[in-house]
Tab-separated table of N, CA, C and O in Angstrom:
chain	number	residue	atom	x	y	z
A	1	MET	N	-13.988	-11.990	15.565
A	1	MET	CA	-13.214	-13.087	16.145
A	1	MET	C	-14.209	-13.936	16.838
A	1	MET	O	-15.133	-13.524	17.638
A	2	GLU	N	-14.098	-15.287	16.559
A	2	GLU	CA	-15.001	-16.231	17.251
A	2	GLU	C	-14.627	-16.631	18.519
A	2	GLU	O	-13.494	-16.914	18.783
A	3	LYS	N	-15.625	-16.590	19.389
A	3	LYS	CA	-15.163	-16.911	20.828
A	3	LYS	C	-15.266	-18.504	20.964
A	3	LYS	O	-16.280	-19.271	20.576
A	4	ARG	N	-14.274	-19.107	21.424
A	4	ARG	CA	-14.215	-20.597	21.509
A	4	ARG	C	-14.466	-21.015	22.954
A	4	ARG	O	-14.040	-20.349	23.951
A	5	SER	N	-15.368	-21.885	23.191
A	5	SER	CA	-15.686	-22.395	24.541
A	5	SER	C	-14.800	-23.471	24.972
A	5	SER	O	-14.208	-24.266	24.254
A	6	ARG	N	-14.609	-23.492	26.113
A	6	ARG	CA	-13.603	-24.539	26.685
A	6	ARG	C	-14.235	-26.034	26.598
A	6	ARG	O	-15.297	-26.141	27.038
A	7	ARG	N	-13.376	-27.001	26.391
A	7	ARG	CA	-13.676	-28.244	26.396
A	7	ARG	C	-13.843	-28.821	27.771
A	7	ARG	O	-12.966	-28.403	28.567
A	8	LYS	N	-14.861	-29.659	28.082
A	8	LYS	CA	-14.981	-30.179	29.363
A	8	LYS	C	-14.889	-31.767	29.199
A	8	LYS	O	-15.644	-32.219	28.356
A	9	PHE	N	-14.009	-32.297	29.936
A	9	PHE	CA	-13.888	-33.695	29.894
A	9	PHE	C	-14.467	-34.379	31.176
A	9	PHE	O	-14.265	-33.913	32.268
A	10	SER	N	-15.053	-35.603	31.055
A	10	SER	CA	-15.597	-36.275	31.945
A	10	SER	C	-14.492	-36.982	32.927
A	10	SER	O	-13.306	-37.106	32.351
A	11	ALA	N	-14.977	-37.377	34.090
A	11	ALA	CA	-13.900	-38.032	35.047
A	11	ALA	C	-13.469	-39.253	34.387
A	11	ALA	O	-12.348	-39.697	34.512
A	12	ASP	N	-14.381	-40.043	33.738
A	12	ASP	CA	-14.167	-41.200	33.107
A	12	ASP	C	-13.017	-41.191	32.019
A	12	ASP	O	-12.173	-41.886	31.924
A	13	PHE	N	-13.193	-40.133	31.319
A	13	PHE	CA	-12.239	-39.792	30.100
A	13	PHE	C	-10.838	-39.588	30.719
A	13	PHE	O	-9.892	-39.984	30.269
A	14	LYS	N	-10.898	-38.654	31.741
A	14	LYS	CA	-9.648	-38.327	32.366
A	14	LYS	C	-8.860	-39.410	33.103
A	14	LYS	O	-7.748	-39.643	33.005
A	15	THR	N	-9.613	-40.362	33.665
A	15	THR	CA	-9.093	-41.632	34.230
A	15	THR	C	-8.584	-42.367	33.303
A	15	THR	O	-7.469	-43.063	33.357
A	16	LYS	N	-9.260	-42.630	32.084
A	16	LYS	CA	-8.691	-43.512	30.986
A	16	LYS	C	-7.456	-42.997	30.537
A	16	LYS	O	-6.469	-43.636	30.224
A	17	VAL	N	-7.299	-41.621	30.301
A	17	VAL	CA	-6.168	-41.115	29.746
A	17	VAL	C	-4.879	-41.141	30.757
A	17	VAL	O	-3.695	-41.591	30.371
A	18	VAL	N	-5.142	-40.987	32.003
A	18	VAL	CA	-4.153	-41.055	33.138
A	18	VAL	C	-3.608	-42.446	33.336
A	18	VAL	O	-2.512	-42.522	33.352
A	19	LEU	N	-4.666	-43.446	33.120
A	19	LEU	CA	-4.231	-44.776	33.301
A	19	LEU	C	-3.263	-45.220	32.160
A	19	LEU	O	-2.204	-45.881	32.364
A	20	GLU	N	-3.530	-44.788	30.975
A	20	GLU	CA	-2.664	-45.012	29.805
A	20	GLU	C	-1.284	-44.307	29.997
A	20	GLU	O	-0.227	-45.000	29.594
A	21	ALA	N	-1.368	-43.186	30.577
A	21	ALA	CA	-0.150	-42.406	30.738
A	21	ALA	C	0.705	-43.234	31.811
A	21	ALA	O	1.891	-43.180	31.749
A	22	LEU	N	0.001	-43.792	32.858
A	22	LEU	CA	0.756	-44.424	33.964
A	22	LEU	C	1.472	-45.756	33.424
A	22	LEU	O	2.440	-46.148	33.795
A	23	LYS	N	0.761	-46.357	32.370
A	23	LYS	CA	1.301	-47.551	31.889
A	23	LYS	C	2.651	-47.231	31.115
A	23	LYS	O	3.384	-48.281	30.932
A	24	GLU	N	2.842	-46.120	30.623
A	24	GLU	CA	3.976	-45.704	29.892
A	24	GLU	C	4.385	-46.565	28.692
A	24	GLU	O	5.446	-46.780	28.483
A	25	ARG	N	3.412	-47.101	28.064
A	25	ARG	CA	3.588	-47.961	26.848
A	25	ARG	C	3.621	-46.924	25.652
A	25	ARG	O	4.355	-47.323	24.563
A	26	THR	N	3.074	-45.753	25.764
A	26	THR	CA	3.307	-44.808	24.723
A	26	THR	C	3.641	-43.471	25.355
A	26	THR	O	3.497	-43.369	26.613
A	27	SER	N	4.275	-42.664	24.611
A	27	SER	CA	4.795	-41.359	25.142
A	27	SER	C	3.719	-40.439	25.370
A	27	SER	O	2.489	-40.532	24.841
A	28	MET	N	3.904	-39.416	26.208
A	28	MET	CA	2.822	-38.368	26.296
A	28	MET	C	2.480	-37.693	25.200
A	28	MET	O	1.208	-37.320	25.056
A	29	GLU	N	3.375	-37.349	24.374
A	29	GLU	CA	3.114	-36.774	23.072
A	29	GLU	C	2.134	-37.609	22.170
A	29	GLU	O	1.264	-36.977	21.664
A	30	GLU	N	2.335	-38.838	22.160
A	30	GLU	CA	1.507	-39.690	21.382
A	30	GLU	C	0.142	-39.931	22.004
A	30	GLU	O	-0.904	-39.765	21.117
A	31	LEU	N	0.047	-39.918	23.309
A	31	LEU	CA	-1.219	-39.889	23.889
A	31	LEU	C	-1.954	-38.503	23.636
A	31	LEU	O	-3.212	-38.484	23.323
A	32	ALA	N	-1.269	-37.509	23.830
A	32	ALA	CA	-1.751	-36.196	23.612
A	32	ALA	C	-2.399	-36.059	22.145
A	32	ALA	O	-3.394	-35.504	21.810
A	33	ARG	N	-1.651	-36.654	21.156
A	33	ARG	CA	-1.963	-36.635	19.771
A	33	ARG	C	-3.237	-37.305	19.578
A	33	ARG	O	-4.242	-37.007	18.949
A	34	ARG	N	-3.319	-38.514	20.094
A	34	ARG	CA	-4.412	-39.581	20.048
A	34	ARG	C	-5.720	-38.934	20.526
A	34	ARG	O	-6.805	-39.075	20.029
A	35	TYR	N	-5.679	-38.184	21.786
A	35	TYR	CA	-6.821	-37.768	22.488
A	35	TYR	C	-7.061	-36.184	22.275
A	35	TYR	O	-7.857	-35.633	22.823
A	36	GLU	N	-6.233	-35.647	21.358
A	36	GLU	CA	-6.310	-34.150	20.990
A	36	GLU	C	-6.221	-33.321	22.272
A	36	GLU	O	-6.951	-32.489	22.452
A	37	LEU	N	-5.131	-33.592	22.947
A	37	LEU	CA	-4.868	-32.807	24.188
A	37	LEU	C	-3.506	-32.271	24.130
A	37	LEU	O	-2.742	-32.696	23.352
A	38	HIS	N	-3.084	-31.398	25.049
A	38	HIS	CA	-1.858	-30.917	25.138
A	38	HIS	C	-1.120	-31.722	26.188
A	38	HIS	O	-1.757	-32.302	27.140
A	39	PRO	N	0.211	-32.169	25.916
A	39	PRO	CA	0.838	-32.928	26.873
A	39	PRO	C	0.801	-32.475	28.387
A	39	PRO	O	0.896	-33.248	29.139
A	40	ASN	N	0.924	-31.249	28.465
A	40	ASN	CA	0.990	-30.667	29.817
A	40	ASN	C	-0.367	-30.942	30.572
A	40	ASN	O	-0.420	-31.175	31.755
A	41	GLN	N	-1.501	-31.008	29.822
A	41	GLN	CA	-2.781	-31.375	30.382
A	41	GLN	C	-2.745	-32.638	30.949
A	41	GLN	O	-3.182	-32.994	32.051
A	42	ILE	N	-2.160	-33.630	30.371
A	42	ILE	CA	-2.187	-34.983	30.705
A	42	ILE	C	-1.169	-34.955	31.964
A	42	ILE	O	-1.553	-35.734	32.915
A	43	GLY	N	-0.173	-34.339	31.961
A	43	GLY	CA	0.761	-34.246	33.204
A	43	GLY	C	0.066	-33.728	34.359
A	43	GLY	O	0.118	-34.338	35.458
A	44	ILE	N	-0.882	-32.748	34.167
A	44	ILE	CA	-1.491	-32.173	35.345
A	44	ILE	C	-2.576	-33.139	35.794
A	44	ILE	O	-2.614	-33.328	36.920
A	45	TRP	N	-3.252	-33.797	35.018
A	45	TRP	CA	-4.228	-34.800	35.373
A	45	TRP	C	-3.507	-36.055	36.270
A	45	TRP	O	-4.072	-36.466	37.105
A	46	LYS	N	-2.268	-36.375	35.525
A	46	LYS	CA	-1.533	-37.488	36.210
A	46	LYS	C	-1.153	-37.060	37.592
A	46	LYS	O	-1.304	-37.977	38.458
A	47	LYS	N	-0.722	-35.857	37.606
A	47	LYS	CA	-0.250	-35.409	39.117
A	47	LYS	C	-1.341	-35.276	40.077
A	47	LYS	O	-1.223	-35.764	41.182
A	48	ASP	N	-2.579	-34.897	39.671
A	48	ASP	CA	-3.748	-34.750	40.505
A	48	ASP	C	-4.210	-36.194	40.875
A	48	ASP	O	-4.546	-36.593	42.025
A	49	PHE	N	-4.154	-37.020	39.954
A	49	PHE	CA	-4.640	-38.498	40.154
A	49	PHE	C	-3.684	-39.131	41.288
A	49	PHE	O	-4.107	-39.767	42.117
A	50	LEU	N	-2.349	-38.917	40.998
A	50	LEU	CA	-1.398	-39.651	41.918
A	50	LEU	C	-1.512	-38.954	43.417
A	50	LEU	O	-1.309	-39.594	44.441
A	51	ALA	N	-1.891	-37.718	43.486
A	51	ALA	CA	-1.892	-37.012	44.697
A	51	ALA	C	-3.180	-37.450	45.580
A	51	ALA	O	-3.226	-37.357	46.764
A	52	ARG	N	-4.216	-37.819	44.754
A	52	ARG	CA	-5.427	-38.342	45.495
A	52	ARG	C	-5.716	-39.806	45.540
A	52	ARG	O	-6.615	-40.251	46.022
A	53	ALA	N	-4.670	-40.450	44.963
A	53	ALA	CA	-4.830	-41.978	44.891
A	53	ALA	C	-4.831	-42.631	46.381
A	53	ALA	O	-5.545	-43.626	46.499
A	54	SER	N	-4.259	-42.043	47.328
A	54	SER	CA	-4.301	-42.594	48.845
A	54	SER	C	-5.654	-42.636	49.359
A	54	SER	O	-6.011	-43.485	50.177
A	55	THR	N	-6.486	-41.682	48.775
A	55	THR	CA	-7.833	-41.583	49.368
A	55	THR	C	-8.728	-42.815	49.027
A	55	THR	O	-9.610	-43.149	49.828
A	56	VAL	N	-8.389	-43.602	48.050
A	56	VAL	CA	-8.989	-44.788	47.706
A	56	VAL	C	-8.934	-45.845	48.834
A	56	VAL	O	-9.928	-46.447	49.105
A	57	PHE	N	-7.729	-45.864	49.524
A	57	PHE	CA	-7.516	-46.882	50.451
A	57	PHE	C	-7.711	-46.401	51.874
A	57	PHE	O	-7.321	-47.076	52.815
A	58	SER	N	-8.055	-45.093	51.984
A	58	SER	CA	-8.380	-44.466	53.310
A	58	SER	C	-9.655	-45.288	53.984
A	58	SER	O	-10.460	-45.818	53.401
A	59	THR	N	-9.692	-45.168	55.213
A	59	THR	CA	-10.697	-45.853	56.118
A	59	THR	C	-11.927	-45.175	55.869
A	59	THR	O	-12.078	-44.013	55.518
A	60	ASP	N	-13.032	-45.904	56.050
A	60	ASP	CA	-14.426	-45.370	55.935
A	60	ASP	C	-14.728	-44.386	57.016
A	60	ASP	O	-15.719	-43.808	56.949
A	61	GLU	N	-13.960	-44.305	58.102
A	61	GLU	CA	-14.257	-43.630	59.260
A	61	GLU	C	-14.188	-42.126	58.870
A	61	GLU	O	-15.099	-41.243	59.192
A	62	LYS	N	-13.266	-41.623	58.150
A	62	LYS	CA	-13.127	-40.236	57.611
A	62	LYS	C	-14.522	-40.012	56.711
A	62	LYS	O	-14.999	-38.917	56.955
A	63	VAL	N	-14.798	-40.797	55.858
A	63	VAL	CA	-16.000	-40.711	55.048
A	63	VAL	C	-17.228	-40.586	56.004
A	63	VAL	O	-18.035	-39.650	55.605
A	64	GLY	N	-17.291	-41.364	56.882
A	64	GLY	CA	-18.361	-41.505	57.756
A	64	GLY	C	-18.543	-40.043	58.662
A	64	GLY	O	-19.545	-39.485	58.851
A	65	ASP	N	-17.239	-39.645	59.028
A	65	ASP	CA	-17.238	-38.432	59.791
A	65	ASP	C	-17.569	-37.212	59.046
A	65	ASP	O	-18.511	-36.385	59.452
A	66	ASP	N	-17.243	-37.155	57.693
A	66	ASP	CA	-17.509	-36.084	56.756
A	66	ASP	C	-19.169	-36.151	56.602
A	66	ASP	O	-19.789	-35.067	56.485
A	67	LYS	N	-19.699	-37.355	56.410
A	67	LYS	CA	-21.015	-37.390	56.101
A	67	LYS	C	-21.771	-37.088	57.259
A	67	LYS	O	-22.825	-36.329	57.146
A	68	LYS	N	-21.534	-37.318	58.523
A	68	LYS	CA	-22.175	-36.832	59.784
A	68	LYS	C	-22.179	-35.390	59.788
A	68	LYS	O	-23.242	-34.759	60.091
A	69	ARG	N	-20.967	-34.874	59.611
A	69	ARG	CA	-20.827	-33.253	59.683
A	69	ARG	C	-21.739	-32.570	58.635
A	69	ARG	O	-22.385	-31.640	58.935
A	70	GLN	N	-21.546	-33.327	57.471
A	70	GLN	CA	-22.488	-32.682	56.380
A	70	GLN	C	-23.995	-32.742	56.763
A	70	GLN	O	-24.750	-31.871	56.395
A	71	ASP	N	-24.374	-33.865	57.212
A	71	ASP	CA	-25.818	-34.081	57.630
A	71	ASP	C	-26.206	-33.045	58.708
A	71	ASP	O	-27.416	-32.510	58.690
A	72	ALA	N	-25.366	-32.758	59.717
A	72	ALA	CA	-25.549	-31.976	60.840
A	72	ALA	C	-25.796	-30.558	60.241
A	72	ALA	O	-26.704	-29.777	60.587
A	73	LEU	N	-24.875	-30.087	59.216
A	73	LEU	CA	-24.983	-28.854	58.774
A	73	LEU	C	-26.160	-28.657	57.915
A	73	LEU	O	-26.978	-27.615	57.851
A	74	LEU	N	-26.495	-29.693	57.173
A	74	LEU	CA	-27.802	-29.670	56.269
A	74	LEU	C	-29.086	-29.545	57.210
A	74	LEU	O	-29.872	-28.663	56.885
A	75	ASP	N	-29.107	-30.235	58.154
A	75	ASP	CA	-30.193	-30.115	59.207
A	75	ASP	C	-30.379	-28.694	59.729
A	75	ASP	O	-31.428	-28.057	59.843
A	76	LYS	N	-29.115	-28.104	60.169
A	76	LYS	CA	-29.174	-26.663	60.703
A	76	LYS	C	-29.620	-25.827	59.531
A	76	LYS	O	-30.455	-24.879	59.918
A	77	LEU	N	-29.151	-25.900	58.342
A	77	LEU	CA	-29.626	-24.978	57.356
A	77	LEU	C	-31.147	-25.171	56.952
A	77	LEU	O	-31.798	-24.152	56.753
A	78	TYR	N	-31.601	-26.423	56.964
A	78	TYR	CA	-33.038	-26.545	56.921
A	78	TYR	C	-33.767	-25.933	57.895
A	78	TYR	O	-34.979	-25.333	57.695
A	79	SER	N	-33.412	-26.034	59.120
A	79	SER	CA	-34.054	-25.524	60.232
A	79	SER	C	-34.017	-23.863	60.274
A	79	SER	O	-35.069	-23.253	60.403
A	80	GLN	N	-32.945	-23.324	59.541
A	80	GLN	CA	-32.902	-21.866	59.414
A	80	GLN	C	-33.970	-21.469	58.334
A	80	GLN	O	-34.574	-20.470	58.523
A	81	ILE	N	-34.002	-22.230	57.176
A	81	ILE	CA	-34.914	-21.975	56.185
A	81	ILE	C	-36.330	-22.079	56.716
A	81	ILE	O	-37.259	-21.017	56.312
A	82	GLY	N	-36.628	-23.055	57.499
A	82	GLY	CA	-38.061	-23.138	58.050
A	82	GLY	C	-38.348	-22.015	58.968
A	82	GLY	O	-39.396	-21.447	58.806
A	83	GLN	N	-37.426	-21.488	59.828
A	83	GLN	CA	-37.608	-20.409	60.525
A	83	GLN	C	-37.883	-19.179	59.750
A	83	GLN	O	-38.774	-18.323	60.138
A	84	GLN	N	-36.986	-18.894	58.745
A	84	GLN	CA	-37.268	-17.709	57.826
A	84	GLN	C	-38.561	-17.724	57.116
A	84	GLN	O	-39.159	-16.704	57.049
A	85	LYS	N	-38.955	-18.913	56.708
A	85	LYS	CA	-40.273	-19.047	56.030
A	85	LYS	C	-41.384	-18.652	56.982
A	85	LYS	O	-42.232	-17.988	56.666
A	86	VAL	N	-41.401	-19.138	58.241
A	86	VAL	CA	-42.367	-18.733	59.262
A	86	VAL	C	-42.323	-17.150	59.529
A	86	VAL	O	-43.459	-16.598	59.495
A	87	GLU	N	-41.222	-16.604	59.451
A	87	GLU	CA	-41.071	-15.183	59.767
A	87	GLU	C	-41.622	-14.447	58.601
A	87	GLU	O	-42.235	-13.376	58.796
A	88	ILE	N	-41.335	-14.911	57.463
A	88	ILE	CA	-41.826	-14.222	56.140
A	88	ILE	C	-43.342	-14.298	56.114
A	88	ILE	O	-43.911	-13.252	55.871
A	89	ASP	N	-43.830	-15.490	56.413
A	89	ASP	CA	-45.288	-15.616	56.348
A	89	ASP	C	-46.054	-14.779	57.398
A	89	ASP	O	-46.944	-14.165	57.121
A	90	TRP	N	-45.319	-14.696	58.637
A	90	TRP	CA	-45.982	-13.750	59.647
A	90	TRP	C	-45.938	-12.405	59.139
A	90	TRP	O	-46.953	-11.625	59.304
A	91	LEU	N	-44.858	-11.881	58.609
A	91	LEU	CA	-44.675	-10.519	58.050
A	91	LEU	C	-45.701	-10.250	56.928
A	91	LEU	O	-46.289	-9.156	57.003
A	92	LYS	N	-45.795	-11.128	56.066
A	92	LYS	CA	-46.894	-10.903	55.071
A	92	LYS	C	-48.220	-10.881	55.645
A	92	LYS	O	-48.966	-10.008	55.108
A	93	LYS	N	-48.490	-11.664	56.640
A	93	LYS	CA	-49.879	-11.577	57.266
A	93	LYS	C	-50.162	-10.279	57.848
A	93	LYS	O	-51.201	-9.659	57.750
A	94	LYS	N	-49.077	-9.701	58.548
A	94	LYS	CA	-49.074	-8.512	59.306
A	94	LYS	C	-49.458	-7.256	58.278
A	94	LYS	O	-49.954	-6.284	58.577
A	95	LEU	N	-48.802	-7.402	57.015
A	95	LEU	CA	-48.900	-6.422	56.020
A	95	LEU	C	-50.258	-6.259	55.515
A	95	LEU	O	-50.699	-5.176	54.946
A	96	LEU	N	-50.935	-7.305	55.534
A	96	LEU	CA	-52.304	-7.386	54.748
A	96	LEU	C	-53.266	-6.890	55.845
A	96	LEU	O	-53.750	-6.572	56.597
């Protein structure tokens, strides 16, 4: 029995399919046939797209806050890595 790997679709491809589905010029079945997908997959992508559509118009404050929080966490992690490196080097020196 041959093992089939899952197909991975790019964000651009998913967006293209979803936008065509939202136009409703063709049915889901026709889109599915054209792009060799299952109609349920297009429905799932469409649902996800619509659920996250409001984030496009959200204020940049939220993005800025997330960026600041992420930078603070990154600085903390880098300092921990530096501290551990110093401790490891000290332990290596003591063992020799």
